[in-house]
mmCIF file of C-alpha atoms in Angstrom:
data_model
loop_
_atom_site.group_PDB
_atom_site.id
_atom_site.type_symbol
_atom_site.label_atom_id
_atom_site.label_comp_id
_atom_site.label_asym_id
_atom_site.label_seq_id
_atom_site.Cartn_x
_atom_site.Cartn_y
_atom_site.Cartn_z
ATOM 1 C CA MET W 1 -5.301 -11.593 -32.174
ATOM 2 C CA PRO W 2 -2.038 -9.715 -31.170
ATOM 3 C CA SER W 3 0.792 -11.771 -29.987
ATOM 4 C CA ILE W 4 1.245 -11.858 -26.262
ATOM 5 C CA THR W 5 4.815 -10.716 -26.799
ATOM 6 C CA PHE W 6 3.272 -7.292 -27.614
ATOM 7 C CA ALA W 7 1.635 -6.921 -24.256
ATOM 8 C CA ARG W 8 5.035 -5.671 -22.751
ATOM 9 C CA SER W 9 6.239 -3.758 -25.766
ATOM 10 C CA PRO W 10 6.427 -0.076 -25.310
ATOM 11 C CA TRP W 11 4.563 2.272 -27.676
ATOM 12 C CA LYS W 12 6.455 4.803 -29.621
ATOM 13 C CA GLN W 13 5.576 8.456 -29.576
ATOM 14 C CA LEU W 14 5.549 10.005 -33.011
ATOM 15 C CA THR W 15 4.458 13.376 -32.316
ATOM 16 C CA THR W 16 2.568 15.343 -29.664
ATOM 17 C CA ARG W 17 0.413 18.432 -29.519
ATOM 18 C CA LYS W 18 -0.690 20.547 -26.729
ATOM 19 C CA VAL W 19 -4.419 20.931 -26.636
ATOM 20 C CA TYR W 20 -5.192 22.816 -23.429
ATOM 21 C CA ALA W 21 -3.265 23.865 -20.295
ATOM 22 C CA ASN W 22 -4.056 25.899 -17.054
ATOM 23 C CA GLU W 23 -2.136 26.168 -13.655
ATOM 24 C CA TRP W 24 -3.263 22.368 -12.704
ATOM 25 C CA ILE W 25 -3.323 20.282 -15.766
ATOM 26 C CA ALA W 26 -2.195 19.999 -19.314
ATOM 27 C CA VAL W 27 -3.931 18.006 -22.063
ATOM 28 C CA ARG W 28 -2.054 16.795 -25.085
ATOM 29 C CA GLU W 29 -2.812 14.527 -28.037
ATOM 30 C CA ASP W 30 -0.109 12.089 -29.147
ATOM 31 C CA GLN W 31 0.302 10.196 -32.254
ATOM 32 C CA VAL W 32 1.790 6.882 -31.388
ATOM 33 C CA GLN W 33 2.954 3.759 -33.054
ATOM 34 C CA LEU W 34 1.692 0.546 -31.546
ATOM 35 C CA PRO W 35 3.961 -2.567 -31.110
ATOM 36 C CA ASP W 36 2.453 -4.221 -34.224
ATOM 37 C CA GLY W 37 3.224 -1.219 -36.227
ATOM 38 C CA ARG W 38 -0.244 0.525 -36.510
ATOM 39 C CA GLU W 39 -0.560 4.022 -35.727
ATOM 40 C CA THR W 40 -3.258 5.817 -33.492
ATOM 41 C CA ILE W 41 -3.963 9.023 -31.499
ATOM 42 C CA TYR W 42 -3.885 9.132 -27.849
ATOM 43 C CA GLY W 43 -4.998 11.711 -25.337
ATOM 44 C CA VAL W 44 -3.158 12.310 -21.984
ATOM 45 C CA VAL W 45 -4.052 14.526 -19.200
ATOM 46 C CA ASP W 46 -0.697 15.737 -17.385
ATOM 47 C CA CYS W 47 -1.146 16.451 -13.737
ATOM 48 C CA GLY W 48 2.280 15.597 -12.366
ATOM 49 C CA GLU W 49 2.822 14.495 -8.805
ATOM 50 C CA CYS W 50 0.563 14.945 -5.758
ATOM 51 C CA VAL W 51 0.501 14.159 -2.252
ATOM 52 C CA GLY W 52 -1.841 13.175 0.397
ATOM 53 C CA VAL W 53 -1.462 13.255 4.300
ATOM 54 C CA LEU W 54 -3.924 11.007 6.562
ATOM 55 C CA PRO W 55 -3.419 13.144 9.825
ATOM 56 C CA PHE W 56 -3.668 11.259 13.025
ATOM 57 C CA VAL W 57 -4.723 13.412 15.874
ATOM 58 C CA ASP W 58 -4.059 10.698 18.335
ATOM 59 C CA ALA W 59 -3.802 6.779 17.794
ATOM 60 C CA ALA W 60 -7.563 6.261 17.213
ATOM 61 C CA HIS W 61 -8.648 9.759 15.568
ATOM 62 C CA VAL W 62 -7.917 11.144 12.016
ATOM 63 C CA LEU W 63 -8.487 14.680 10.975
ATOM 64 C CA LEU W 64 -10.517 14.860 7.691
ATOM 65 C CA VAL W 65 -11.275 17.755 5.438
ATOM 66 C CA GLY W 66 -14.485 18.286 3.575
ATOM 67 C CA GLN W 67 -15.236 20.279 0.547
ATOM 68 C CA TYR W 68 -17.636 20.714 -2.331
ATOM 69 C CA ARG W 69 -16.029 18.987 -5.219
ATOM 70 C CA TYR W 70 -17.172 20.440 -8.558
ATOM 71 C CA VAL W 71 -16.705 17.434 -10.688
ATOM 72 C CA ALA W 72 -18.361 15.030 -8.379
ATOM 73 C CA GLN W 73 -21.175 17.660 -7.753
ATOM 74 C CA ARG W 74 -21.227 17.008 -3.972
ATOM 75 C CA PHE W 75 -19.596 17.544 -0.655
ATOM 76 C CA LEU W 76 -16.823 15.005 -0.005
ATOM 77 C CA TRP W 77 -14.698 14.015 3.122
ATOM 78 C CA GLU W 78 -11.141 13.390 2.334
ATOM 79 C CA MET W 79 -7.609 13.695 3.552
ATOM 80 C CA PRO W 80 -5.570 16.922 2.758
ATOM 81 C CA THR W 81 -4.203 16.456 -0.921
ATOM 82 C CA GLY W 82 -2.672 18.580 -3.559
ATOM 83 C CA GLY W 83 -0.017 19.040 -6.332
ATOM 84 C CA VAL W 84 3.752 19.088 -5.834
ATOM 85 C CA ARG W 85 5.156 22.405 -6.929
ATOM 86 C CA ALA W 86 8.182 22.664 -9.011
ATOM 87 C CA GLY W 87 11.471 22.142 -6.912
ATOM 88 C CA GLU W 88 9.333 21.006 -3.923
ATOM 89 C CA SER W 89 10.304 17.832 -2.111
ATOM 90 C CA LEU W 90 7.334 15.363 -1.709
ATOM 91 C CA GLU W 91 7.676 15.905 2.235
ATOM 92 C CA VAL W 92 7.642 19.624 1.836
ATOM 93 C CA ALA W 93 4.527 19.417 -0.361
ATOM 94 C CA ALA W 94 2.751 17.184 2.065
ATOM 95 C CA GLN W 95 3.411 19.510 4.988
ATOM 96 C CA ARG W 96 2.238 22.473 3.049
ATOM 97 C CA GLU W 97 -0.957 20.730 1.953
ATOM 98 C CA LEU W 98 -1.529 19.566 5.495
ATOM 99 C CA ALA W 99 -0.978 23.245 6.661
ATOM 100 C CA GLU W 100 -3.326 24.791 4.071
ATOM 101 C CA GLU W 101 -6.180 22.430 4.132
ATOM 102 C CA ALA W 102 -6.121 21.105 7.850
ATOM 103 C CA GLY W 103 -4.238 23.939 9.749
ATOM 104 C CA GLN W 104 -1.744 21.507 10.970
ATOM 105 C CA THR W 105 1.891 20.344 10.545
ATOM 106 C CA ALA W 106 3.129 16.760 11.482
ATOM 107 C CA ARG W 107 6.276 16.249 13.364
ATOM 108 C CA HIS W 108 6.423 12.791 11.900
ATOM 109 C CA LEU W 109 5.506 11.946 8.314
ATOM 110 C CA THR W 110 5.599 8.301 7.252
ATOM 111 C CA TRP W 111 5.150 7.168 3.587
ATOM 112 C CA ILE W 112 2.794 4.554 3.157
ATOM 113 C CA ASN W 113 2.137 4.277 -0.586
ATOM 114 C CA THR W 114 2.851 5.575 -4.229
ATOM 115 C CA TYR W 115 0.410 4.682 -6.905
ATOM 116 C CA ASN W 116 -0.985 6.013 -10.326
ATOM 117 C CA PRO W 117 -4.674 7.329 -9.784
ATOM 118 C CA SER W 118 -5.497 6.363 -13.400
ATOM 119 C CA LYS W 119 -3.413 4.543 -15.716
ATOM 120 C CA SER W 120 -4.945 4.862 -18.982
ATOM 121 C CA VAL W 121 -5.138 8.711 -19.774
ATOM 122 C CA LEU W 122 -3.982 10.413 -16.478
ATOM 123 C CA ASN W 123 -0.343 11.121 -16.102
ATOM 124 C CA GLU W 124 -0.322 11.563 -12.277
ATOM 125 C CA THR W 125 1.517 9.985 -9.504
ATOM 126 C CA ALA W 126 0.192 10.161 -5.782
ATOM 127 C CA HIS W 127 2.505 9.741 -2.955
ATOM 128 C CA LEU W 128 0.505 9.117 0.319
ATOM 129 C CA TYR W 129 1.775 9.601 3.939
ATOM 130 C CA ILE W 130 0.492 9.367 7.513
ATOM 131 C CA GLY W 131 0.931 12.401 9.573
ATOM 132 C CA GLU W 132 1.485 12.182 13.338
ATOM 133 C CA ASP W 133 2.144 14.287 16.258
ATOM 134 C CA LEU W 134 0.332 17.144 14.989
ATOM 135 C CA SER W 135 0.635 20.872 15.819
ATOM 136 C CA ALA W 136 -1.321 23.923 14.680
ATOM 137 C CA ALA W 137 -0.192 25.984 11.658
ATOM 138 C CA GLU W 138 -1.332 29.086 10.201
ATOM 139 C CA CYS W 139 -1.511 28.908 6.496
ATOM 140 C CA PRO W 140 -4.404 29.986 4.452
ATOM 141 C CA PRO W 141 -5.911 27.525 1.900
ATOM 142 C CA ASP W 142 -5.649 28.074 -1.900
ATOM 143 C CA HIS W 143 -8.022 30.700 -3.348
ATOM 144 C CA THR W 144 -10.378 27.978 -4.691
ATOM 145 C CA GLU W 145 -10.728 26.018 -1.520
ATOM 146 C CA PHE W 146 -13.565 26.379 1.163
ATOM 147 C CA ILE W 147 -12.934 23.718 3.551
ATOM 148 C CA GLU W 148 -14.628 22.156 6.497
ATOM 149 C CA ARG W 149 -12.377 20.262 9.165
ATOM 150 C CA ARG W 150 -13.534 17.234 11.494
ATOM 151 C CA THR W 151 -11.854 14.757 13.554
ATOM 152 C CA PHE W 152 -13.158 11.104 13.156
ATOM 153 C CA ALA W 153 -12.521 8.133 15.003
ATOM 154 C CA PHE W 154 -10.321 6.035 12.667
ATOM 155 C CA GLN W 155 -12.760 3.151 12.783
ATOM 156 C CA GLU W 156 -15.575 5.507 11.676
ATOM 157 C CA ALA W 157 -13.322 6.705 8.613
ATOM 158 C CA LEU W 158 -12.693 3.007 7.837
ATOM 159 C CA ASP W 159 -16.458 2.187 7.933
ATOM 160 C CA MET W 160 -17.073 5.339 5.646
ATOM 161 C CA VAL W 161 -14.696 3.809 3.109
ATOM 162 C CA ARG W 162 -16.593 0.442 3.336
ATOM 163 C CA ARG W 163 -20.009 2.327 2.838
ATOM 164 C CA ALA W 164 -18.581 4.269 -0.086
ATOM 165 C CA GLU W 165 -19.073 7.617 1.680
ATOM 166 C CA ILE W 166 -15.417 8.307 1.348
ATOM 167 C CA VAL W 167 -14.722 8.015 -2.491
ATOM 168 C CA ASP W 168 -11.518 9.856 -3.010
ATOM 169 C CA SER W 169 -8.980 7.145 -4.147
ATOM 170 C CA MET W 170 -5.944 8.808 -2.346
ATOM 171 C CA THR W 171 -7.871 8.854 0.997
ATOM 172 C CA VAL W 172 -9.362 5.440 0.374
ATOM 173 C CA ILE W 173 -5.856 3.903 -0.096
ATOM 174 C CA ALA W 174 -4.504 5.831 2.794
ATOM 175 C CA ILE W 175 -7.188 4.695 5.198
ATOM 176 C CA LEU W 176 -6.848 0.962 3.948
ATOM 177 C CA SER W 177 -3.190 1.229 4.225
ATOM 178 C CA ALA W 178 -3.331 2.708 7.797
ATOM 179 C CA ALA W 179 -5.654 -0.074 8.867
ATOM 180 C CA LEU W 180 -3.395 -2.724 7.575
ATOM 181 C CA ARG W 181 -0.506 -0.959 9.254
ATOM 182 C CA MET W 182 -2.383 -0.890 12.586
ATOM 183 C CA ASN W 183 -3.100 -4.511 12.176
ATOM 184 C CA GLY W 184 0.595 -5.387 12.107
ATOM 185 C CA ASP W 185 0.994 -5.934 8.409
ATOM 186 C CA PRO W 186 4.950 -5.476 8.048
ATOM 187 C CA ARG W 187 4.743 -4.542 4.177
ATOM 188 C CA CYS W 188 2.637 -1.391 4.909
ATOM 189 C CA GLY W 189 4.725 1.958 4.880
ATOM 190 C CA LYS W 190 7.872 0.048 3.584
ATOM 191 C CA LYS W 191 9.524 0.950 0.427
#
């Protein structure tokens, strides 16, 4: 049985090889040395940073976007999300995604959470915001997006999370964080 001291020891990358890349992801295979000296291969999917905005139309309603998600093989409701472009700040990326997908900009963006959607093989960091004081924006969606927009009572969106009707992790975490924030949890939205 490995020593408990190895649990916090970093692995050492010996080599890396690009396997595949497109404009959204890159897949690589690394040869690594484990803390106990053994070697193994490790596959990594690099996605970079992404943002998501939960847009509040008013204090009790949120604007969600729905689209067919190829990997899930079904239509899903979610908040506007997307990748951060090179040289783009997180806030600018959040506003761009909100404009592209929801047709809105937010006068106020409030950070609520940063997390890793999958810690084992996916190298991605998600930054979540609440958007408030919305105004209309003209910005076409990405060429692969066919989006439906709908306003939901926040309570209904929260119930959709509870019923597993909203399954996108960024949206689930944003809705739950917003619910905690609305209930006065002082830790929500504080870095």
